[in-house]
Amino acid sequence: MKRLAALALLALPLPALAEDVTTYTLDNRMEVVVIEDHRAPLVVHMVWYKAGSADEKVGQSGVAHFLEHLMFKSTDTMASGEFSKVVAANGGSDNAFTTYDYTAYFQRIAADRLPLMMQMEADRMRHLNLTQEDVDTERQVILEERNQRTENNPGALAREQFRAAQYLNHRYGVPIIGWKHEMEQLSREDALDWYKLHYSPNDAILIVAGDVQPDQVKALAEQYYGVIPAEADLPVRERPSEPPQTAPRRMTYVDPRVSQPYLTRSYLAPERDPGAQKEAAALVYLAELLGGSPFTSVLGTKLQFDTQTAVYTGAGYDGNSLDATTFNLSVAPSTGVTLSAAETAMDAAIADFMASDIDPAQMERIRTQLRASEIYAKDDLQGLAQRYGEALTQSLTVKDVEDWPQILQEVTPEEIKAVAAKVLDINGSVTGWVVASQEDAK
């Protein structure tokens, strides 16, 4: 009966991502999105700034993430650390995150506490008060974060090098947390300059999702955010473009801490663009077909089961990016199999895929999975808010977000093969081997 109920659910018309979405723009050009969901008396309040690490000045890598940490320090009216304490005291939770394209802050709390959240978030948008002691302390915290997550992780260090090789000119080649030698030099003035320029209402998007009414949110937004002046000198969001890649790039990363040799390959790939999301949707299918489930994907069945060449295979693609993103493959060879043999087997499997028809049953399986994920997404209030925030900070529109599920359902095998031929070009790739010693690099 449970299986029949699940099948019946998937047979229903594809639902909208949210019950109702309302948008408007304040007089200071701050964008506001309201996502109504009245099933529980909860609200997710998010402020997204259209400035991430890829917007940093050369020589100041890590300043976007640095300021994210500093935003939890004092303002003219709140003590350092008081923000999160007030959220917790009111039964909520809060956090923040920085990516290449945006920086976002959120609170998840009871709906009747929304005015308090807006009041506090608007306060730190306008009245951040950084002391030199706070800056010095937090810089050390972030350097230790880098030590723990990157310096002590050979895989993370390798990914930094491979990504820098993929993006020769674009700032996507610089780590979000920053290069260590530049992080060590970040100053109070660097952080404040970034804050004054980018933390303004006309560079921000307010997302409120949950048990709210659009008119209520609009009134509160005007009260707390609408009084903040727009930044008159906000620059046009322009980034250096990546030059055409005309030859494959290869790297071998050696670190004695590597316990399992593996290889990765990344290709430059198109992102989701306003009104042009079909290639990105086809790449979602391509990633699943090549390296999704080891029991059904091309690399999984051919390398892990048919020939036992590998103990792990995978493929990945994320189209949520303002500029060109990457399509990624990875293979960890079985004991006694060299990396060169594993790479040859991977290339042969891809060639076989390109020369063969795509199994209709595989296509239907992926469609069903994507359909189910869109249905279940309605139960994740914060996930819904994040979908809109990510999209709008990366140039997409509300309509693009609403159209995406149907675009995914309409992908054809011909579209997948066409985008595969375009993206899986060895001349646009970076292949990396990660090994414990040079003796393993064969």
Coordinates of C-alpha atoms in Angstrom, one line a residue:
M1 CA 0.0 0.0 0.0
K2 CA 2.9 2.4 0.8
R3 CA 4.4 1.7 -2.6
L4 CA 1.1 2.4 -4.3
A5 CA 0.7 5.6 -2.4
A6 CA 4.1 6.8 -3.5
L7 CA 3.4 5.9 -7.1
A8 CA 0.1 7.8 -6.9
L9 CA 2.0 10.8 -5.5
L10 CA 4.4 10.8 -8.4
A11 CA 1.5 10.6 -10.9
L12 CA 0.1 13.9 -9.7
P13 CA 0.7 17.1 -11.7
L14 CA 4.0 18.6 -10.9
P15 CA 3.4 21.2 -8.1
A16 CA 4.7 24.7 -7.9
L17 CA 7.7 25.1 -5.5
A18 CA 5.7 27.1 -3.1
E19 CA 2.0 27.8 -2.4
D20 CA 2.3 31.4 -3.3
V21 CA 5.2 33.8 -4.1
T22 CA 5.0 37.5 -4.0
T23 CA 7.7 40.0 -5.0
Y24 CA 8.2 43.7 -4.8
T25 CA 11.0 46.3 -4.6
L26 CA 11.4 48.9 -1.9
D27 CA 12.1 52.5 -2.8
N28 CA 15.8 52.0 -2.0
R29 CA 15.8 49.2 -4.6
M30 CA 16.0 46.3 -2.1
E31 CA 14.3 43.3 -3.6
V32 CA 11.8 41.4 -1.4
V33 CA 10.4 37.9 -2.0
V34 CA 7.6 36.4 0.2
I35 CA 7.0 32.6 0.1
E36 CA 3.8 31.7 1.9
D37 CA 3.5 28.4 3.8
H38 CA 0.8 28.4 6.5
R39 CA 1.2 24.8 7.7
A40 CA 3.2 25.8 10.8
P41 CA 3.7 29.0 12.7
L42 CA 7.3 29.3 11.5
V43 CA 9.3 31.7 9.4
V44 CA 12.6 31.7 7.7
H45 CA 14.1 35.2 7.3
M46 CA 17.1 35.6 5.0
V47 CA 19.1 38.5 3.7
W48 CA 21.2 37.8 0.6
Y49 CA 23.9 40.1 -0.6
K50 CA 24.9 40.0 -4.2
A51 CA 28.6 39.9 -3.4
G52 CA 30.7 36.8 -2.9
S53 CA 34.3 35.9 -3.0
A54 CA 34.4 36.1 -6.8
D55 CA 33.7 39.9 -6.5
E56 CA 36.7 40.6 -4.3
K57 CA 39.6 42.8 -5.3
V58 CA 42.8 41.1 -6.4
G59 CA 45.0 40.7 -3.3
Q60 CA 42.1 40.6 -0.8
S61 CA 40.9 37.0 -1.2
G62 CA 38.8 35.9 1.7
V63 CA 37.4 39.3 2.7
A64 CA 33.8 38.3 1.9
H65 CA 34.0 35.3 4.2
F66 CA 35.9 37.4 6.7
L67 CA 33.2 40.0 6.9
E68 CA 30.6 37.2 7.3
H69 CA 32.2 36.3 10.5
L70 CA 32.6 39.9 11.7
M71 CA 28.9 40.5 11.1
F72 CA 28.2 38.6 14.4
K73 CA 30.3 41.2 16.3
S74 CA 28.9 44.4 17.8
T75 CA 26.7 47.1 16.4
D76 CA 25.9 50.5 17.8
T77 CA 23.1 48.9 19.8
M78 CA 24.2 45.2 20.3
A79 CA 27.2 43.7 22.0
S80 CA 29.5 41.3 20.2
G81 CA 27.8 37.9 20.0
E82 CA 24.5 39.2 21.2
F83 CA 22.7 38.7 17.9
S84 CA 22.8 34.9 18.0
K85 CA 22.1 34.9 21.7
V86 CA 18.8 36.9 21.2
V87 CA 17.8 34.5 18.4
A88 CA 18.4 31.5 20.6
A89 CA 16.6 33.1 23.5
N90 CA 13.6 33.5 21.3
G91 CA 13.6 29.8 20.3
G92 CA 15.3 30.2 16.9
S93 CA 18.5 29.4 15.1
D94 CA 20.7 31.4 12.9
N95 CA 23.7 31.2 10.7
A96 CA 25.4 32.6 7.6
F97 CA 27.3 31.3 4.6
T98 CA 29.6 32.7 1.8
T99 CA 30.0 31.4 -1.7
Y100 CA 31.6 32.7 -4.9
D101 CA 28.5 34.6 -5.9
Y102 CA 26.7 35.7 -2.7
T103 CA 26.8 36.0 1.1
A104 CA 23.6 35.1 3.0
Y105 CA 22.3 35.4 6.6
F106 CA 19.3 33.6 8.0
Q107 CA 17.2 33.0 11.0
R108 CA 14.6 30.3 11.5
I109 CA 12.1 31.2 14.2
A110 CA 8.5 31.5 15.3
A111 CA 6.5 33.7 12.9
D112 CA 5.6 36.2 15.6
R113 CA 9.3 37.0 16.1
L114 CA 9.8 38.2 12.5
P115 CA 9.7 41.9 13.4
L116 CA 12.6 41.4 15.9
M117 CA 14.6 39.5 13.3
M118 CA 14.1 42.3 10.8
Q119 CA 15.0 44.9 13.3
M120 CA 18.3 43.2 14.2
E121 CA 19.3 42.3 10.7
A122 CA 18.6 45.8 9.5
D123 CA 20.6 47.1 12.4
R124 CA 23.8 45.2 11.4
M125 CA 23.3 46.1 7.8
R126 CA 23.7 49.7 8.8
H127 CA 25.5 50.0 12.1
L128 CA 28.2 47.4 12.3
N129 CA 30.9 48.5 14.8
L130 CA 34.2 46.7 14.3
T131 CA 36.9 47.0 16.9
Q132 CA 40.5 46.2 16.1
E133 CA 40.4 43.5 18.8
D134 CA 37.4 41.8 17.1
V135 CA 39.2 41.9 13.7
D136 CA 42.4 40.4 15.1
T137 CA 40.6 37.7 17.0
E138 CA 38.3 36.7 14.1
R139 CA 41.2 36.7 11.6
Q140 CA 42.9 34.0 13.8
V141 CA 39.6 32.1 14.0
I142 CA 39.3 32.0 10.2
L143 CA 43.0 31.1 9.7
E144 CA 42.4 28.2 12.1
E145 CA 39.3 27.2 10.1
R146 CA 41.5 27.1 7.0
N147 CA 44.1 25.0 8.8
Q148 CA 41.4 22.5 9.9
R149 CA 39.4 22.3 6.7
T150 CA 42.1 22.9 4.0
E151 CA 45.7 22.7 5.2
N152 CA 45.1 19.4 7.1
N153 CA 43.1 17.9 4.2
P154 CA 45.1 16.8 1.1
G155 CA 41.9 16.4 -0.9
A156 CA 40.9 20.0 -0.2
L157 CA 44.4 21.3 -1.0
A158 CA 44.3 19.3 -4.3
R159 CA 40.9 20.8 -5.2
E160 CA 42.3 24.3 -4.7
Q161 CA 45.1 23.6 -7.1
F162 CA 42.9 21.9 -9.7
R163 CA 40.3 24.7 -9.6
A164 CA 43.1 27.3 -10.0
A165 CA 44.2 25.5 -13.1
Q166 CA 40.6 25.4 -14.4
Y167 CA 40.0 29.1 -14.0
L168 CA 43.1 31.0 -15.2
N169 CA 41.5 34.5 -15.2
H170 CA 38.1 34.3 -13.4
R171 CA 38.0 34.6 -9.6
Y172 CA 36.3 31.2 -9.4
G173 CA 39.9 30.0 -9.3
V174 CA 40.5 31.6 -5.9
P175 CA 39.3 29.7 -2.8
I176 CA 36.3 31.3 -1.0
I177 CA 38.1 31.2 2.3
G178 CA 41.0 32.9 0.6
W179 CA 44.7 32.1 0.0
K180 CA 46.4 31.9 3.4
H181 CA 49.1 34.5 2.7
E182 CA 46.4 37.1 1.7
M183 CA 44.1 36.2 4.6
E184 CA 46.9 36.9 7.0
Q185 CA 47.0 40.5 5.7
L186 CA 43.3 41.3 5.7
S187 CA 42.7 44.5 7.8
R188 CA 39.9 46.3 9.5
E189 CA 39.9 48.8 6.7
D190 CA 39.5 46.0 4.1
A191 CA 36.5 44.5 5.9
L192 CA 34.9 47.9 6.4
D193 CA 35.4 48.9 2.7
W194 CA 33.7 45.7 1.6
Y195 CA 30.9 46.3 4.2
K196 CA 30.2 49.9 3.2
L197 CA 30.1 49.1 -0.5
H198 CA 28.2 45.9 -0.7
Y199 CA 26.1 45.7 2.5
S200 CA 23.5 48.1 1.2
P201 CA 19.8 47.6 0.4
N202 CA 20.3 48.0 -3.3
D203 CA 22.8 45.1 -3.3
A204 CA 20.6 42.9 -1.1
I205 CA 17.6 40.6 -1.5
L206 CA 15.2 39.8 1.4
I207 CA 13.6 36.4 1.4
V208 CA 10.8 35.6 3.9
A209 CA 9.2 32.2 3.8
G210 CA 6.6 30.7 6.1
D211 CA 3.5 31.7 8.0
V212 CA 3.3 35.3 6.8
Q213 CA 1.1 37.6 4.7
P214 CA 2.8 39.6 1.9
D215 CA 1.3 42.9 3.1
Q216 CA 2.6 42.2 6.6
V217 CA 6.1 41.5 5.3
K218 CA 6.0 44.5 3.0
A219 CA 5.1 46.8 5.9
L220 CA 7.8 45.4 8.1
A221 CA 10.4 45.6 5.3
E222 CA 9.6 49.2 4.6
Q223 CA 9.8 50.0 8.4
Y224 CA 13.2 48.4 9.0
Y225 CA 15.0 48.1 5.7
G226 CA 13.2 50.8 3.7
V227 CA 14.8 53.6 5.8
I228 CA 18.3 52.5 4.9
P229 CA 19.8 54.7 2.1
A230 CA 20.9 53.0 -1.1
E231 CA 24.6 52.9 -2.0
A232 CA 25.0 55.5 -4.7
D233 CA 28.4 54.2 -5.8
L234 CA 27.5 50.5 -6.1
P235 CA 29.6 49.2 -9.0
V236 CA 28.2 47.3 -11.9
R237 CA 28.8 43.6 -11.3
E238 CA 31.5 42.9 -13.8
R239 CA 34.1 40.1 -13.6
P240 CA 37.1 39.1 -15.7
S241 CA 36.1 36.5 -18.3
E242 CA 37.8 33.2 -18.8
P243 CA 39.8 33.0 -22.0
P244 CA 39.0 30.1 -24.4
Q245 CA 40.8 26.9 -23.2
T246 CA 42.4 25.3 -26.3
A247 CA 44.5 22.5 -24.7
P248 CA 43.9 20.0 -21.9
R249 CA 45.5 20.7 -18.5
R250 CA 46.9 18.0 -16.2
M251 CA 48.2 18.1 -12.6
T252 CA 49.5 15.5 -10.2
Y253 CA 49.1 16.4 -6.5
V254 CA 51.4 14.4 -4.2
D255 CA 50.8 14.3 -0.4
P256 CA 51.9 11.4 1.9
R257 CA 48.6 11.8 3.8
V258 CA 46.6 10.5 0.8
S259 CA 45.2 7.0 1.7
Q260 CA 43.5 6.2 -1.6
P261 CA 44.8 7.4 -4.9
Y262 CA 42.1 8.9 -7.2
L263 CA 41.6 11.0 -10.3
T264 CA 39.3 13.8 -11.1
R265 CA 38.4 15.7 -14.3
S266 CA 36.5 18.9 -14.6
Y267 CA 35.2 20.6 -17.7
L268 CA 34.0 24.2 -18.1
A269 CA 30.2 24.0 -18.4
P270 CA 27.3 26.4 -18.9
E271 CA 25.3 27.6 -15.9
R272 CA 21.6 28.3 -15.6
D273 CA 20.8 31.6 -17.3
P274 CA 17.7 33.7 -17.3
G275 CA 15.3 32.2 -19.9
A276 CA 18.0 29.7 -21.0
Q277 CA 18.1 26.8 -18.6
K278 CA 17.7 23.8 -21.0
E279 CA 21.4 23.0 -21.3
A280 CA 21.8 23.1 -17.5
A281 CA 18.8 20.8 -17.2
A282 CA 20.4 18.4 -19.7
L283 CA 23.6 18.4 -17.7
V284 CA 21.7 17.4 -14.6
Y285 CA 20.7 14.2 -16.4
L286 CA 24.2 13.7 -17.8
A287 CA 25.7 13.7 -14.4
E288 CA 23.2 11.1 -13.2
L289 CA 23.6 9.0 -16.3
L290 CA 27.4 9.0 -16.1
G291 CA 28.0 8.9 -12.4
G292 CA 24.9 8.7 -10.3
S293 CA 24.0 5.4 -8.7
P294 CA 26.9 2.9 -9.0
F295 CA 24.2 0.2 -9.9
T296 CA 22.8 2.1 -12.9
S297 CA 25.3 4.8 -14.1
V298 CA 27.7 4.3 -16.9
L299 CA 30.9 4.6 -14.9
G300 CA 29.4 2.6 -12.0
T301 CA 28.4 -0.4 -14.0
K302 CA 31.3 -0.5 -16.3
L303 CA 34.2 0.3 -13.9
Q304 CA 32.9 -0.9 -10.5
F305 CA 30.9 -4.0 -11.5
D306 CA 31.7 -5.2 -15.0
T307 CA 35.5 -4.8 -14.9
Q308 CA 36.1 -4.0 -11.2
T309 CA 38.5 -1.3 -12.3
A310 CA 37.3 1.1 -9.6
V311 CA 36.0 1.1 -6.0
Y312 CA 34.3 4.5 -6.5
T313 CA 33.0 6.5 -9.5
G314 CA 31.0 9.7 -9.6
A315 CA 29.9 12.6 -11.7
G316 CA 28.6 16.0 -10.5
Y317 CA 27.1 19.2 -11.9
D318 CA 25.7 22.3 -10.2
G319 CA 24.2 24.9 -12.5
N320 CA 23.6 27.4 -9.7
S321 CA 26.4 29.8 -10.7
L322 CA 26.5 33.4 -12.0
D323 CA 29.3 32.6 -14.5
A324 CA 30.5 29.4 -16.2
T325 CA 30.6 26.4 -13.8
T326 CA 32.1 22.9 -14.1
F327 CA 31.0 19.4 -14.9
N328 CA 33.1 16.9 -12.8
L329 CA 34.1 13.2 -12.9
S330 CA 35.9 11.2 -10.4
V331 CA 37.3 7.7 -10.1
A332 CA 39.1 5.8 -7.3
P333 CA 40.9 2.7 -8.8
S334 CA 40.8 -0.7 -7.3
T335 CA 43.9 -2.1 -5.6
G336 CA 46.5 -3.0 -8.2
V337 CA 44.9 -0.8 -10.9
T338 CA 47.0 2.2 -11.9
L339 CA 45.6 5.7 -12.3
S340 CA 46.4 5.7 -16.0
A341 CA 44.5 2.4 -16.5
A342 CA 41.6 3.8 -14.6
E343 CA 41.6 7.0 -16.7
T344 CA 41.7 5.0 -19.9
A345 CA 38.7 2.9 -18.7
M346 CA 36.8 6.1 -17.8
D347 CA 37.4 7.6 -21.2
A348 CA 36.4 4.4 -22.9
A349 CA 33.2 4.3 -20.9
I350 CA 32.4 7.9 -21.9
A351 CA 33.1 7.1 -25.5
D352 CA 30.7 4.1 -25.4
F353 CA 28.0 6.3 -23.9
M354 CA 28.4 8.9 -26.7
A355 CA 28.2 6.1 -29.3
S356 CA 25.1 4.4 -27.8
D357 CA 21.5 5.4 -27.4
I358 CA 20.3 6.4 -24.0
D359 CA 18.1 3.8 -22.3
P360 CA 14.5 5.1 -22.1
A361 CA 14.1 3.3 -18.8
Q362 CA 17.1 5.3 -17.4
M363 CA 15.6 8.5 -18.6
E364 CA 12.2 7.7 -16.9
R365 CA 14.0 6.7 -13.7
I366 CA 15.7 10.1 -13.5
R367 CA 12.5 12.0 -14.4
T368 CA 10.8 10.2 -11.6
Q369 CA 13.5 11.0 -9.1
L370 CA 13.5 14.7 -10.0
R371 CA 9.8 14.8 -9.9
A372 CA 9.8 13.3 -6.4
S373 CA 12.5 15.7 -5.2
E374 CA 10.4 18.7 -6.3
I375 CA 7.4 17.3 -4.4
Y376 CA 9.3 16.7 -1.2
A377 CA 11.0 20.1 -1.5
K378 CA 7.7 21.7 -0.5
D379 CA 8.3 20.4 3.0
D380 CA 11.6 22.1 3.4
L381 CA 10.8 25.8 4.2
Q382 CA 14.4 26.9 4.4
G383 CA 15.3 24.9 1.2
L384 CA 12.6 26.8 -0.7
A385 CA 13.9 30.2 0.6
Q386 CA 17.4 29.2 -0.4
R387 CA 16.3 28.2 -3.9
Y388 CA 15.0 31.7 -4.6
G389 CA 17.9 33.4 -2.9
E390 CA 20.5 31.5 -4.8
A391 CA 18.7 32.1 -8.1
L392 CA 18.1 35.8 -7.7
T393 CA 21.7 36.6 -6.6
Q394 CA 22.9 34.7 -9.6
S395 CA 20.9 36.7 -12.2
L396 CA 17.9 34.3 -12.5
T397 CA 14.3 35.4 -11.9
V398 CA 11.4 34.1 -9.9
K399 CA 9.9 32.8 -13.2
D400 CA 13.1 30.9 -13.9
V401 CA 12.8 29.2 -10.5
E402 CA 9.2 28.4 -11.1
D403 CA 9.9 27.1 -14.6
W404 CA 12.9 24.9 -13.6
P405 CA 11.0 21.8 -12.5
Q406 CA 9.1 21.6 -15.8
I407 CA 12.2 22.2 -17.8
L408 CA 13.8 19.3 -16.0
Q409 CA 10.8 17.1 -16.9
E410 CA 11.1 18.0 -20.6
V411 CA 14.8 17.1 -21.2
T412 CA 15.3 14.7 -24.2
P413 CA 18.0 12.2 -25.0
E414 CA 19.0 14.4 -28.0
E415 CA 19.5 17.4 -25.7
I416 CA 21.7 15.4 -23.4
K417 CA 23.9 14.1 -26.2
A418 CA 24.2 17.6 -27.7
V419 CA 25.3 19.2 -24.4
A420 CA 27.6 16.2 -23.7
A421 CA 29.4 16.7 -27.0
K422 CA 29.8 20.4 -26.2
V423 CA 31.0 20.0 -22.6
L424 CA 33.0 16.8 -22.6
D425 CA 35.8 18.3 -24.7
I426 CA 39.2 17.2 -23.5
N427 CA 40.6 20.5 -24.6
G428 CA 38.4 22.2 -22.1
S429 CA 39.3 19.9 -19.2
V430 CA 41.6 19.7 -16.2
T431 CA 42.6 16.2 -15.1
G432 CA 44.1 15.7 -11.7
W433 CA 45.7 12.8 -10.0
V434 CA 45.9 12.7 -6.2
V435 CA 48.5 10.3 -4.9
A436 CA 50.6 9.7 -1.8
S437 CA 53.9 9.5 -3.7
Q438 CA 55.3 9.8 -7.2
E439 CA 55.5 6.1 -7.4
D440 CA 51.7 6.0 -7.3
A441 CA 51.5 8.4 -10.3
K442 CA 51.5 5.9 -13.1

